[in-house]
PDB file of C-alpha atoms and ligand atoms in Angstrom:
ATOM      1  CA  MET Z  24     -18.623 -60.182  90.282  1.00  0.00           C
ATOM      2  CA  ILE Z  25     -21.302 -62.198  92.005  1.00  0.00           C
ATOM      3  CA  VAL Z  26     -20.736 -63.879  94.986  1.00  0.00           C
ATOM      4  CA  HIS Z  27     -23.122 -66.779  96.224  1.00  0.00           C
ATOM      5  CA  SER Z  28     -22.832 -68.780  99.569  1.00  0.00           C
ATOM      6  CA  SER Z  29     -25.878 -70.467  99.579  1.00  0.00           C
ATOM      7  CA  ILE Z  30     -26.539 -73.673  97.165  1.00  0.00           C
ATOM      8  CA  ALA Z  31     -30.305 -72.637  96.435  1.00  0.00           C
ATOM      9  CA  ASP Z  32     -28.967 -69.035  95.459  1.00  0.00           C
ATOM     10  CA  PHE Z  33     -26.448 -70.309  93.369  1.00  0.00           C
ATOM     11  CA  LYS Z  34     -28.754 -72.788  91.707  1.00  0.00           C
ATOM     12  CA  ALA Z  35     -31.343 -70.160  90.911  1.00  0.00           C
ATOM     13  CA  PHE Z  36     -28.555 -67.972  89.273  1.00  0.00           C
ATOM     14  CA  ARG Z  37     -27.413 -71.011  87.361  1.00  0.00           C
ATOM     15  CA  CYS Z  38     -30.792 -71.774  86.049  1.00  0.00           C
ATOM     16  CA  ASP Z  39     -30.849 -68.440  84.069  1.00  0.00           C
ATOM     17  CA  LEU Z  40     -27.332 -68.996  82.505  1.00  0.00           C
ATOM     18  CA  LYS Z  41     -27.466 -70.304  79.084  1.00  0.00           C
ATOM     19  CA  THR Z  42     -23.824 -69.615  78.305  1.00  0.00           C
ATOM     20  CA  LYS Z  43     -20.707 -72.020  78.154  1.00  0.00           C
ATOM     21  CA  ILE Z  44     -19.488 -72.144  81.783  1.00  0.00           C
ATOM     22  CA  GLY Z  45     -15.832 -72.752  82.835  1.00  0.00           C
ATOM     23  CA  PHE Z  46     -15.291 -73.937  86.524  1.00  0.00           C
ATOM     24  CA  VAL Z  47     -12.181 -73.627  88.925  1.00  0.00           C
ATOM     25  CA  PRO Z  48     -12.779 -75.325  92.165  1.00  0.00           C
ATOM     26  CA  THR Z  49     -10.285 -74.114  94.771  1.00  0.00           C
ATOM     27  CA  MET Z  50      -9.672 -74.073  98.516  1.00  0.00           C
ATOM     28  CA  GLY Z  51      -8.813 -70.393  98.428  1.00  0.00           C
ATOM     29  CA  ALA Z  52      -5.548 -68.609  99.625  1.00  0.00           C
ATOM     30  CA  LEU Z  53      -5.353 -67.911  95.702  1.00  0.00           C
ATOM     31  CA  HIS Z  54      -1.855 -67.638  93.859  1.00  0.00           C
ATOM     32  CA  GLU Z  55      -0.832 -67.365  90.485  1.00  0.00           C
ATOM     33  CA  GLY Z  56      -1.288 -71.033  89.898  1.00  0.00           C
ATOM     34  CA  HIS Z  57      -5.028 -70.523  90.732  1.00  0.00           C
ATOM     35  CA  LEU Z  58      -5.330 -67.522  88.691  1.00  0.00           C
ATOM     36  CA  SER Z  59      -3.608 -69.395  85.594  1.00  0.00           C
ATOM     37  CA  LEU Z  60      -6.626 -71.575  85.729  1.00  0.00           C
ATOM     38  CA  ILE Z  61      -9.060 -68.702  85.902  1.00  0.00           C
ATOM     39  CA  ARG Z  62      -7.460 -67.000  82.976  1.00  0.00           C
ATOM     40  CA  LYS Z  63      -7.633 -70.197  81.136  1.00  0.00           C
ATOM     41  CA  SER Z  64     -11.267 -70.879  81.875  1.00  0.00           C
ATOM     42  CA  LYS Z  65     -11.828 -67.217  80.634  1.00  0.00           C
ATOM     43  CA  SER Z  66     -10.283 -67.654  77.547  1.00  0.00           C
ATOM     44  CA  GLU Z  67     -12.295 -70.981  76.653  1.00  0.00           C
ATOM     45  CA  ASN Z  68     -15.724 -70.027  78.138  1.00  0.00           C
ATOM     46  CA  GLU Z  69     -18.290 -67.161  78.168  1.00  0.00           C
ATOM     47  CA  LYS Z  70     -18.598 -67.435  81.932  1.00  0.00           C
ATOM     48  CA  THR Z  71     -16.183 -68.312  84.654  1.00  0.00           C
ATOM     49  CA  CYS Z  72     -16.974 -69.695  88.115  1.00  0.00           C
ATOM     50  CA  CYS Z  73     -14.616 -70.197  90.858  1.00  0.00           C
ATOM     51  CA  SER Z  74     -15.454 -71.944  94.110  1.00  0.00           C
ATOM     52  CA  ILE Z  75     -13.566 -71.454  97.476  1.00  0.00           C
ATOM     53  CA  PHE Z  76     -14.407 -74.010 100.077  1.00  0.00           C
ATOM     54  CA  VAL Z  77     -11.901 -75.444 102.444  1.00  0.00           C
ATOM     55  CA  ASN Z  78     -13.237 -78.985 102.233  1.00  0.00           C
ATOM     56  CA  PRO Z  79     -13.161 -80.417 105.877  1.00  0.00           C
ATOM     57  CA  ILE Z  80     -13.583 -84.129 104.734  1.00  0.00           C
ATOM     58  CA  GLN Z  81     -10.544 -84.212 102.574  1.00  0.00           C
ATOM     59  CA  PHE Z  82      -8.305 -83.507 105.284  1.00  0.00           C
ATOM     60  CA  ASN Z  83      -6.899 -86.714 107.088  1.00  0.00           C
ATOM     61  CA  ASN Z  84      -4.843 -84.365 109.286  1.00  0.00           C
ATOM     62  CA  PRO Z  85      -7.059 -81.972 111.571  1.00  0.00           C
ATOM     63  CA  GLU Z  86      -4.190 -79.675 112.376  1.00  0.00           C
ATOM     64  CA  ASP Z  87      -3.468 -79.250 108.534  1.00  0.00           C
ATOM     65  CA  PHE Z  88      -7.174 -78.258 108.177  1.00  0.00           C
ATOM     66  CA  ALA Z  89      -7.024 -75.805 111.058  1.00  0.00           C
ATOM     67  CA  LYS Z  90      -4.005 -74.266 109.983  1.00  0.00           C
ATOM     68  CA  TYR Z  91      -4.974 -73.916 106.175  1.00  0.00           C
ATOM     69  CA  PRO Z  92      -4.534 -70.288 105.214  1.00  0.00           C
ATOM     70  CA  LYS Z  93      -7.966 -68.465 104.909  1.00  0.00           C
ATOM     71  CA  VAL Z  94      -7.838 -65.020 103.243  1.00  0.00           C
ATOM     72  CA  LEU Z  95     -11.284 -64.739 101.517  1.00  0.00           C
ATOM     73  CA  ASP Z  96     -11.386 -60.924 101.106  1.00  0.00           C
ATOM     74  CA  ARG Z  97      -8.075 -60.937  99.264  1.00  0.00           C
ATOM     75  CA  ASP Z  98      -9.187 -63.835  97.429  1.00  0.00           C
ATOM     76  CA  LEU Z  99     -12.369 -62.018  96.078  1.00  0.00           C
ATOM     77  CA  GLU Z 100     -10.070 -58.954  95.253  1.00  0.00           C
ATOM     78  CA  LEU Z 101      -7.795 -61.185  92.990  1.00  0.00           C
ATOM     79  CA  LEU Z 102     -10.965 -62.925  91.222  1.00  0.00           C
ATOM     80  CA  GLN Z 103     -12.388 -59.573  90.740  1.00  0.00           C
ATOM     81  CA  GLN Z 104      -9.285 -58.230  89.080  1.00  0.00           C
ATOM     82  CA  GLU Z 105      -9.133 -61.298  86.853  1.00  0.00           C
ATOM     83  CA  GLY Z 106     -12.773 -60.704  85.697  1.00  0.00           C
ATOM     84  CA  CYS Z 107     -14.067 -64.008  87.279  1.00  0.00           C
ATOM     85  CA  ASP Z 108     -17.901 -63.795  86.859  1.00  0.00           C
ATOM     86  CA  VAL Z 109     -19.104 -65.632  89.912  1.00  0.00           C
ATOM     87  CA  VAL Z 110     -17.743 -67.035  93.132  1.00  0.00           C
ATOM     88  CA  PHE Z 111     -19.547 -69.863  94.950  1.00  0.00           C
ATOM     89  CA  VAL Z 112     -18.220 -69.850  98.873  1.00  0.00           C
ATOM     90  CA  PRO Z 113     -20.376 -72.088 100.711  1.00  0.00           C
ATOM     91  CA  SER Z 114     -19.895 -72.851 104.373  1.00  0.00           C
ATOM     92  CA  ALA Z 115     -19.161 -76.334 105.779  1.00  0.00           C
ATOM     93  CA  GLN Z 116     -22.845 -76.485 107.145  1.00  0.00           C
ATOM     94  CA  GLU Z 117     -24.124 -75.548 103.727  1.00  0.00           C
ATOM     95  CA  MET Z 118     -22.240 -78.410 101.911  1.00  0.00           C
ATOM     96  CA  TYR Z 119     -22.522 -81.104 104.755  1.00  0.00           C
ATOM     97  CA  PRO Z 120     -25.620 -80.314 106.591  1.00  0.00           C
ATOM     98  CA  ILE Z 121     -25.476 -84.180 107.608  1.00  0.00           C
ATOM     99  CA  ALA Z 122     -22.054 -85.945 107.155  1.00  0.00           C
ATOM    100  CA  PRO Z 123     -21.871 -87.813 103.754  1.00  0.00           C
ATOM    101  CA  LYS Z 124     -21.996 -91.536 103.929  1.00  0.00           C
ATOM    102  CA  THR Z 125     -21.083 -92.353 100.126  1.00  0.00           C
ATOM    103  CA  ARG Z 126     -17.592 -94.105  99.817  1.00  0.00           C
ATOM    104  CA  PHE Z 127     -15.785 -94.082  96.275  1.00  0.00           C
ATOM    105  CA  ASP Z 128     -13.026 -96.693  95.665  1.00  0.00           C
ATOM    106  CA  PHE Z 129     -10.687 -95.710  92.982  1.00  0.00           C
ATOM    107  CA  GLY Z 130      -8.816 -98.955  93.137  1.00  0.00           C
ATOM    108  CA  SER Z 131      -4.966 -98.832  92.536  1.00  0.00           C
ATOM    109  CA  LEU Z 132      -5.449 -95.035  91.757  1.00  0.00           C
ATOM    110  CA  GLU Z 133      -5.910 -94.423  95.544  1.00  0.00           C
ATOM    111  CA  THR Z 134      -3.483 -97.062  97.020  1.00  0.00           C
ATOM    112  CA  VAL Z 135      -0.468 -95.321  95.938  1.00  0.00           C
ATOM    113  CA  MET Z 136       1.288 -91.920  96.949  1.00  0.00           C
ATOM    114  CA  GLU Z 137      -1.355 -89.268  97.966  1.00  0.00           C
ATOM    115  CA  GLY Z 138      -3.844 -92.265  98.578  1.00  0.00           C
ATOM    116  CA  ALA Z 139      -1.758 -94.505 100.674  1.00  0.00           C
ATOM    117  CA  PHE Z 140      -0.476 -91.438 102.929  1.00  0.00           C
ATOM    118  CA  ARG Z 141      -3.712 -89.651 103.164  1.00  0.00           C
ATOM    119  CA  PRO Z 142      -6.315 -92.100 103.883  1.00  0.00           C
ATOM    120  CA  GLY Z 143      -9.879 -91.101 102.912  1.00  0.00           C
ATOM    121  CA  HIS Z 144      -8.479 -87.914 101.133  1.00  0.00           C
ATOM    122  CA  PHE Z 145      -9.530 -88.823  97.517  1.00  0.00           C
ATOM    123  CA  ASN Z 146     -13.050 -89.928  98.930  1.00  0.00           C
ATOM    124  CA  GLY Z 147     -13.446 -86.549 100.433  1.00  0.00           C
ATOM    125  CA  VAL Z 148     -12.240 -84.836  97.059  1.00  0.00           C
ATOM    126  CA  ALA Z 149     -14.626 -86.975  95.059  1.00  0.00           C
ATOM    127  CA  ILE Z 150     -17.563 -86.132  97.190  1.00  0.00           C
ATOM    128  CA  VAL Z 151     -16.983 -82.449  97.271  1.00  0.00           C
ATOM    129  CA  VAL Z 152     -16.055 -82.342  93.437  1.00  0.00           C
ATOM    130  CA  SER Z 153     -19.220 -84.306  92.564  1.00  0.00           C
ATOM    131  CA  LYS Z 154     -21.369 -81.884  94.759  1.00  0.00           C
ATOM    132  CA  LEU Z 155     -19.874 -78.902  93.108  1.00  0.00           C
ATOM    133  CA  PHE Z 156     -20.386 -80.249  89.577  1.00  0.00           C
ATOM    134  CA  HIS Z 157     -24.030 -80.901  90.402  1.00  0.00           C
ATOM    135  CA  ILE Z 158     -24.236 -77.262  91.732  1.00  0.00           C
ATOM    136  CA  VAL Z 159     -22.270 -75.472  89.174  1.00  0.00           C
ATOM    137  CA  ARG Z 160     -23.076 -77.652  86.172  1.00  0.00           C
ATOM    138  CA  PRO Z 161     -20.038 -76.482  84.167  1.00  0.00           C
ATOM    139  CA  ASN Z 162     -19.224 -77.400  80.815  1.00  0.00           C
ATOM    140  CA  MET Z 163     -15.539 -77.219  81.405  1.00  0.00           C
ATOM    141  CA  ALA Z 164     -13.468 -77.665  84.612  1.00  0.00           C
ATOM    142  CA  TYR Z 165      -9.993 -76.756  85.032  1.00  0.00           C
ATOM    143  CA  PHE Z 166      -7.382 -78.561  87.514  1.00  0.00           C
ATOM    144  CA  GLY Z 167      -3.653 -78.247  88.012  1.00  0.00           C
ATOM    145  CA  ARG Z 168      -1.165 -80.868  87.255  1.00  0.00           C
ATOM    146  CA  LYS Z 169       0.451 -80.090  90.401  1.00  0.00           C
ATOM    147  CA  ASP Z 170      -2.093 -82.508  92.002  1.00  0.00           C
ATOM    148  CA  LEU Z 171      -1.582 -85.115  89.464  1.00  0.00           C
ATOM    149  CA  GLN Z 172      -3.296 -87.975  91.289  1.00  0.00           C
ATOM    150  CA  GLN Z 173      -6.131 -85.687  91.902  1.00  0.00           C
ATOM    151  CA  THR Z 174      -6.556 -85.147  88.200  1.00  0.00           C
ATOM    152  CA  LEU Z 175      -6.699 -88.877  87.373  1.00  0.00           C
ATOM    153  CA  VAL Z 176      -9.029 -89.562  90.196  1.00  0.00           C
ATOM    154  CA  ILE Z 177     -11.383 -86.784  88.915  1.00  0.00           C
ATOM    155  CA  LYS Z 178     -11.210 -87.715  85.367  1.00  0.00           C
ATOM    156  CA  GLN Z 179     -11.866 -91.321  86.373  1.00  0.00           C
ATOM    157  CA  LEU Z 180     -15.033 -89.724  88.513  1.00  0.00           C
ATOM    158  CA  VAL Z 181     -16.284 -87.885  85.509  1.00  0.00           C
ATOM    159  CA  SER Z 182     -15.898 -90.890  83.253  1.00  0.00           C
ATOM    160  CA  ASP Z 183     -17.570 -93.428  85.490  1.00  0.00           C
ATOM    161  CA  LEU Z 184     -20.556 -91.222  86.545  1.00  0.00           C
ATOM    162  CA  GLN Z 185     -20.833 -89.592  83.115  1.00  0.00           C
ATOM    163  CA  PHE Z 186     -20.725 -85.975  84.249  1.00  0.00           C
ATOM    164  CA  PRO Z 187     -21.615 -83.973  81.134  1.00  0.00           C
ATOM    165  CA  LEU Z 188     -18.489 -81.718  81.172  1.00  0.00           C
ATOM    166  CA  GLU Z 189     -14.841 -81.646  79.789  1.00  0.00           C
ATOM    167  CA  ILE Z 190     -11.756 -81.857  82.295  1.00  0.00           C
ATOM    168  CA  GLU Z 191      -8.650 -79.682  81.334  1.00  0.00           C
ATOM    169  CA  VAL Z 192      -5.521 -80.287  83.192  1.00  0.00           C
ATOM    170  CA  CYS Z 193      -3.258 -77.339  83.380  1.00  0.00           C
ATOM    171  CA  ASP Z 194       0.553 -76.758  83.852  1.00  0.00           C
ATOM    172  CA  THR Z 195       1.933 -76.297  87.340  1.00  0.00           C
ATOM    173  CA  TRP Z 196       3.109 -72.670  87.927  1.00  0.00           C
ATOM    174  CA  ARG Z 197       6.295 -72.163  89.812  1.00  0.00           C
ATOM    175  CA  GLU Z 198       8.055 -69.432  91.858  1.00  0.00           C
ATOM    176  CA  SER Z 199      11.153 -67.978  90.213  1.00  0.00           C
ATOM    177  CA  ASP Z 200      13.384 -70.434  92.083  1.00  0.00           C
ATOM    178  CA  GLY Z 201      11.251 -73.465  90.835  1.00  0.00           C
ATOM    179  CA  LEU Z 202       9.082 -74.098  94.199  1.00  0.00           C
ATOM    180  CA  ALA Z 203       5.619 -75.283  92.850  1.00  0.00           C
ATOM    181  CA  MET Z 204       3.082 -72.545  93.988  1.00  0.00           C
ATOM    182  CA  SER Z 205       0.917 -73.760  96.830  1.00  0.00           C
ATOM    183  CA  SER Z 206      -1.434 -72.172  99.236  1.00  0.00           C
ATOM    184  CA  ARG Z 207       0.571 -74.018 102.042  1.00  0.00           C
ATOM    185  CA  ASN Z 208       3.856 -72.191 101.098  1.00  0.00           C
ATOM    186  CA  ALA Z 209       2.545 -69.233 103.136  1.00  0.00           C
ATOM    187  CA  ARG Z 210       2.887 -71.480 106.368  1.00  0.00           C
ATOM    188  CA  LEU Z 211       6.695 -72.160 105.610  1.00  0.00           C
ATOM    189  CA  THR Z 212       9.169 -70.251 107.736  1.00  0.00           C
ATOM    190  CA  THR Z 213      12.085 -68.232 105.866  1.00  0.00           C
ATOM    191  CA  GLU Z 214      14.401 -71.385 106.466  1.00  0.00           C
ATOM    192  CA  GLN Z 215      11.906 -73.718 105.158  1.00  0.00           C
ATOM    193  CA  ARG Z 216      11.051 -71.791 102.255  1.00  0.00           C
ATOM    194  CA  THR Z 217      14.796 -71.896 101.345  1.00  0.00           C
ATOM    195  CA  GLN Z 218      14.864 -75.635 101.743  1.00  0.00           C
ATOM    196  CA  ALA Z 219      11.537 -76.221  99.978  1.00  0.00           C
ATOM    197  CA  VAL Z 220      13.232 -75.566  96.532  1.00  0.00           C
ATOM    198  CA  ILE Z 221      14.911 -78.998  96.811  1.00  0.00           C
ATOM    199  CA  LEU Z 222      11.809 -80.839  95.743  1.00  0.00           C
ATOM    200  CA  TYR Z 223      12.065 -79.251  92.159  1.00  0.00           C
ATOM    201  CA  GLN Z 224      15.843 -79.612  92.141  1.00  0.00           C
ATOM    202  CA  GLN Z 225      15.593 -83.343  93.176  1.00  0.00           C
ATOM    203  CA  LEU Z 226      12.770 -83.687  90.435  1.00  0.00           C
ATOM    204  CA  LEU Z 227      14.803 -82.429  87.732  1.00  0.00           C
ATOM    205  CA  GLU Z 228      18.109 -84.198  88.812  1.00  0.00           C
ATOM    206  CA  ALA Z 229      15.898 -87.623  88.973  1.00  0.00           C
ATOM    207  CA  LYS Z 230      14.865 -86.749  85.289  1.00  0.00           C
ATOM    208  CA  SER Z 231      18.363 -86.144  84.373  1.00  0.00           C
ATOM    209  CA  LEU Z 232      19.521 -89.413  85.906  1.00  0.00           C
ATOM    210  CA  LEU Z 233      16.767 -91.241  84.395  1.00  0.00           C
ATOM    211  CA  ILE Z 234      17.788 -90.104  80.924  1.00  0.00           C
ATOM    212  CA  LYS Z 235      21.455 -91.169  81.616  1.00  0.00           C
ATOM    213  CA  GLY Z 236      20.086 -94.842  82.130  1.00  0.00           C
ATOM    214  CA  MET Z 237      20.294 -95.029  86.020  1.00  0.00           C
ATOM    215  CA  SER Z 238      17.719 -97.596  87.632  1.00  0.00           C
ATOM    216  CA  ILE Z 239      14.591 -96.244  89.204  1.00  0.00           C
ATOM    217  CA  PRO Z 240      15.189 -97.554  92.612  1.00  0.00           C
ATOM    218  CA  PHE Z 241      18.723 -96.105  92.765  1.00  0.00           C
ATOM    219  CA  ILE Z 242      17.326 -92.849  91.616  1.00  0.00           C
ATOM    220  CA  CYS Z 243      14.524 -92.808  94.218  1.00  0.00           C
ATOM    221  CA  ASP Z 244      16.778 -93.790  96.993  1.00  0.00           C
ATOM    222  CA  ALA Z 245      19.299 -91.269  96.007  1.00  0.00           C
ATOM    223  CA  MET Z 246      16.884 -88.357  95.962  1.00  0.00           C
ATOM    224  CA  LEU Z 247      15.248 -89.449  99.119  1.00  0.00           C
ATOM    225  CA  ASN Z 248      18.478 -89.271 101.000  1.00  0.00           C
ATOM    226  CA  ARG Z 249      19.362 -85.910  99.799  1.00  0.00           C
ATOM    227  CA  ILE Z 250      16.067 -84.313 100.652  1.00  0.00           C
ATOM    228  CA  ASN Z 251      15.906 -86.203 104.104  1.00  0.00           C
ATOM    229  CA  ALA Z 252      19.702 -84.737 104.689  1.00  0.00           C
ATOM    230  CA  GLN Z 253      18.011 -81.307 105.352  1.00  0.00           C
ATOM    231  CA  ILE Z 254      17.179 -80.667 109.048  1.00  0.00           C
ATOM    232  CA  GLY Z 255      13.475 -80.573 109.689  1.00  0.00           C
ATOM    233  CA  VAL Z 256      12.644 -82.128 106.503  1.00  0.00           C
ATOM    234  CA  LYS Z 257      11.215 -85.575 105.787  1.00  0.00           C
ATOM    235  CA  ALA Z 258      10.317 -87.039 102.644  1.00  0.00           C
ATOM    236  CA  GLU Z 259       7.207 -89.282 102.561  1.00  0.00           C
ATOM    237  CA  TYR Z 260       7.828 -90.605  99.048  1.00  0.00           C
ATOM    238  CA  PHE Z 261       9.833 -90.105  95.839  1.00  0.00           C
ATOM    239  CA  GLN Z 262       8.506 -92.342  92.992  1.00  0.00           C
ATOM    240  CA  ILE Z 263       8.978 -92.629  89.086  1.00  0.00           C
ATOM    241  CA  VAL Z 264       5.942 -94.206  87.834  1.00  0.00           C
ATOM    242  CA  GLU Z 265       3.841 -94.588  84.530  1.00  0.00           C
ATOM    243  CA  ALA Z 266       2.042 -91.166  84.256  1.00  0.00           C
ATOM    244  CA  ASN Z 267      -1.522 -92.345  83.533  1.00  0.00           C
ATOM    245  CA  SER Z 268      -1.773 -95.121  86.111  1.00  0.00           C
ATOM    246  CA  LEU Z 269       0.712 -93.952  88.611  1.00  0.00           C
ATOM    247  CA  LEU Z 270       2.017 -97.716  88.852  1.00  0.00           C
ATOM    248  CA  PRO Z 271       5.562 -98.600  88.572  1.00  0.00           C
ATOM    249  CA  PHE Z 272       6.979 -99.636  85.035  1.00  0.00           C
ATOM    250  CA  LYS Z 273       7.049-103.507  84.431  1.00  0.00           C
ATOM    251  CA  ASN Z 274      10.173-103.332  82.561  1.00  0.00           C
ATOM    252  CA  LYS Z 275      12.166-100.364  81.333  1.00  0.00           C
ATOM    253  CA  PRO Z 276      10.441 -96.800  81.568  1.00  0.00           C
ATOM    254  CA  GLN Z 277       8.704 -95.711  78.549  1.00  0.00           C
ATOM    255  CA  GLY Z 278       5.904 -93.231  77.348  1.00  0.00           C
ATOM    256  CA  GLU Z 279       4.536 -90.684  79.616  1.00  0.00           C
ATOM    257  CA  VAL Z 280       6.648 -90.769  82.879  1.00  0.00           C
ATOM    258  CA  ALA Z 281       5.768 -89.059  86.244  1.00  0.00           C
ATOM    259  CA  ILE Z 282       8.204 -88.323  88.973  1.00  0.00           C
ATOM    260  CA  CYS Z 283       6.338 -87.501  92.160  1.00  0.00           C
ATOM    261  CA  VAL Z 284       7.503 -86.335  95.599  1.00  0.00           C
ATOM    262  CA  ALA Z 285       5.945 -85.474  98.853  1.00  0.00           C
ATOM    263  CA  ALA Z 286       7.978 -84.129 101.961  1.00  0.00           C
ATOM    264  CA  TYR Z 287       7.274 -82.353 105.138  1.00  0.00           C
ATOM    265  CA  PHE Z 288       9.042 -79.047 106.095  1.00  0.00           C
ATOM    266  CA  GLY Z 289       8.362 -78.861 109.755  1.00  0.00           C
ATOM    267  CA  ASP Z 290       4.600 -79.601 109.830  1.00  0.00           C
ATOM    268  CA  VAL Z 291       3.967 -78.251 106.335  1.00  0.00           C
ATOM    269  CA  ARG Z 292       3.465 -81.074 103.752  1.00  0.00           C
ATOM    270  CA  LEU Z 293       4.300 -80.300 100.120  1.00  0.00           C
ATOM    271  CA  ILE Z 294       3.898 -82.373  96.951  1.00  0.00           C
ATOM    272  CA  ASP Z 295       5.290 -81.761  93.450  1.00  0.00           C
ATOM    273  CA  ASN Z 296       5.833 -83.710  90.263  1.00  0.00           C
ATOM    274  CA  LEU Z 297       7.109 -83.494  86.755  1.00  0.00           C
ATOM    275  CA  VAL Z 298       5.344 -85.363  83.858  1.00  0.00           C
ATOM    276  CA  PHE Z 299       7.222 -85.948  80.703  1.00  0.00           C
ATOM    277  CA  PRO Z 300       7.442 -88.232  77.688  1.00  0.00           C
ATOM    278  CA  PHE Z 301      10.421 -90.583  77.704  1.00  0.00           C
ATOM    279  CA  GLU Z 302      12.041 -92.123  74.731  1.00  0.00           C
ATOM    280  CA  GLY Z 303      14.673 -94.020  76.303  1.00  0.00           C
ATOM    281  CA  SER Z 304      18.101 -93.399  78.101  1.00  0.00           C
ATOM    282  CA  THR Z 305      20.995 -91.953  76.383  1.00  0.00           C
ATOM    283  CA  ASN Z 306      23.262 -95.018  77.717  1.00  0.00           C
TER     284      ASN Z 306
HETATM  285  P1  AMP B 679      -6.413 -76.123  95.833  1.00  0.00           P
HETATM  286  O1  AMP B 679      -6.868 -74.725  96.274  1.00  0.00           O
HETATM  287  O2  AMP B 679      -4.894 -76.321  96.328  1.00  0.00           O
HETATM  288  O3  AMP B 679      -7.202 -77.086  96.120  1.00  0.00           O
HETATM  289  O4  AMP B 679      -6.239 -76.080  94.242  1.00  0.00           O
HETATM  290  C1  AMP B 679      -7.144 -75.731  93.334  1.00  0.00           C
HETATM  291  C2  AMP B 679      -6.539 -75.959  91.875  1.00  0.00           C
HETATM  292  O5  AMP B 679      -5.588 -75.110  91.695  1.00  0.00           O
HETATM  293  C3  AMP B 679      -6.287 -77.370  91.838  1.00  0.00           C
HETATM  294  O6  AMP B 679      -6.836 -78.041  90.515  1.00  0.00           O
HETATM  295  C4  AMP B 679      -4.830 -77.431  91.874  1.00  0.00           C
HETATM  296  O7  AMP B 679      -4.179 -78.356  91.275  1.00  0.00           O
HETATM  297  C5  AMP B 679      -4.560 -76.005  91.188  1.00  0.00           C
HETATM  298  N1  AMP B 679      -3.254 -75.611  91.560  1.00  0.00           N
HETATM  299  C6  AMP B 679      -2.697 -75.435  92.974  1.00  0.00           C
HETATM  300  N2  AMP B 679      -1.413 -75.075  92.619  1.00  0.00           N
HETATM  301  C7  AMP B 679      -1.189 -74.985  91.403  1.00  0.00           C
HETATM  302  C8  AMP B 679      -0.017 -74.507  90.822  1.00  0.00           C
HETATM  303  N3  AMP B 679       1.250 -74.271  91.272  1.00  0.00           N
HETATM  304  N4  AMP B 679      -0.071 -74.446  89.280  1.00  0.00           N
HETATM  305  C9  AMP B 679      -1.264 -74.668  88.698  1.00  0.00           C
HETATM  306  N5  AMP B 679      -2.404 -75.203  89.271  1.00  0.00           N
HETATM  307  C10 AMP B 679      -2.245 -75.204  90.575  1.00  0.00           C
END
């Protein structure tokens, strides 16, 4: 496995590659969710590239950035075991020798949920992903549905700027109790880890209430109350929206539905979602 930390070295290496390349951008502290993307890429491409870069400009909370888990040696071992071909591990100085001034505006895609609660987040994501796409020049790029809003922003970016690649959105990997795998889970205390399963439980409960014909405002209120009833837990949002636009349903829900949640367990912020086709309630 080749590891590059300089953009110039990576580009020189890339110039000689004529094969189909799959790309998995990450912020490291890899878990099975990340590795599932690597496996998917390996099954569909001749070469697979993974990047590990904790992107400072997408963090709106400096403490979250400072405390983001960093375990590079272990990550490289895992990638080697998976048979990843090349890893790009730039420093912040390498990626941003001067602070970028470009500003993206994704309209309604970034005024809701993550966009509303994390100002500037998707601008930082769009800048780093654009830079990585230019450096890596992949044929395919793999992203997790766990970050649903991010996948929509990136698809919009690729379409608007005509990046010559295909985006594949992959299923969310979960722990055995249902908690979505996340690098931030490592920061949970034992008690918070036990509490955190409530996110998936309430997503499932909300789906079942929706199918029974309960109203969306009623469901979201009830789920928020249940999450917030736990000591040290504070939900930021619980929303049921149209999965492709993330906008509320004008009338009755129909088509692809997304149920999305974000909550703090102490100072650790977790997100999760369920996306499913909805054919109407049973009532
Ligand atoms: P991150 O390192 O958190 O930036 O994530 C890198 C990529 O892995 C993103 O496309 C995420 O959506 C994806 N990812 C994170 N967690 C999971 C998961 N539990 N299952 C599948 N993909 C995931």
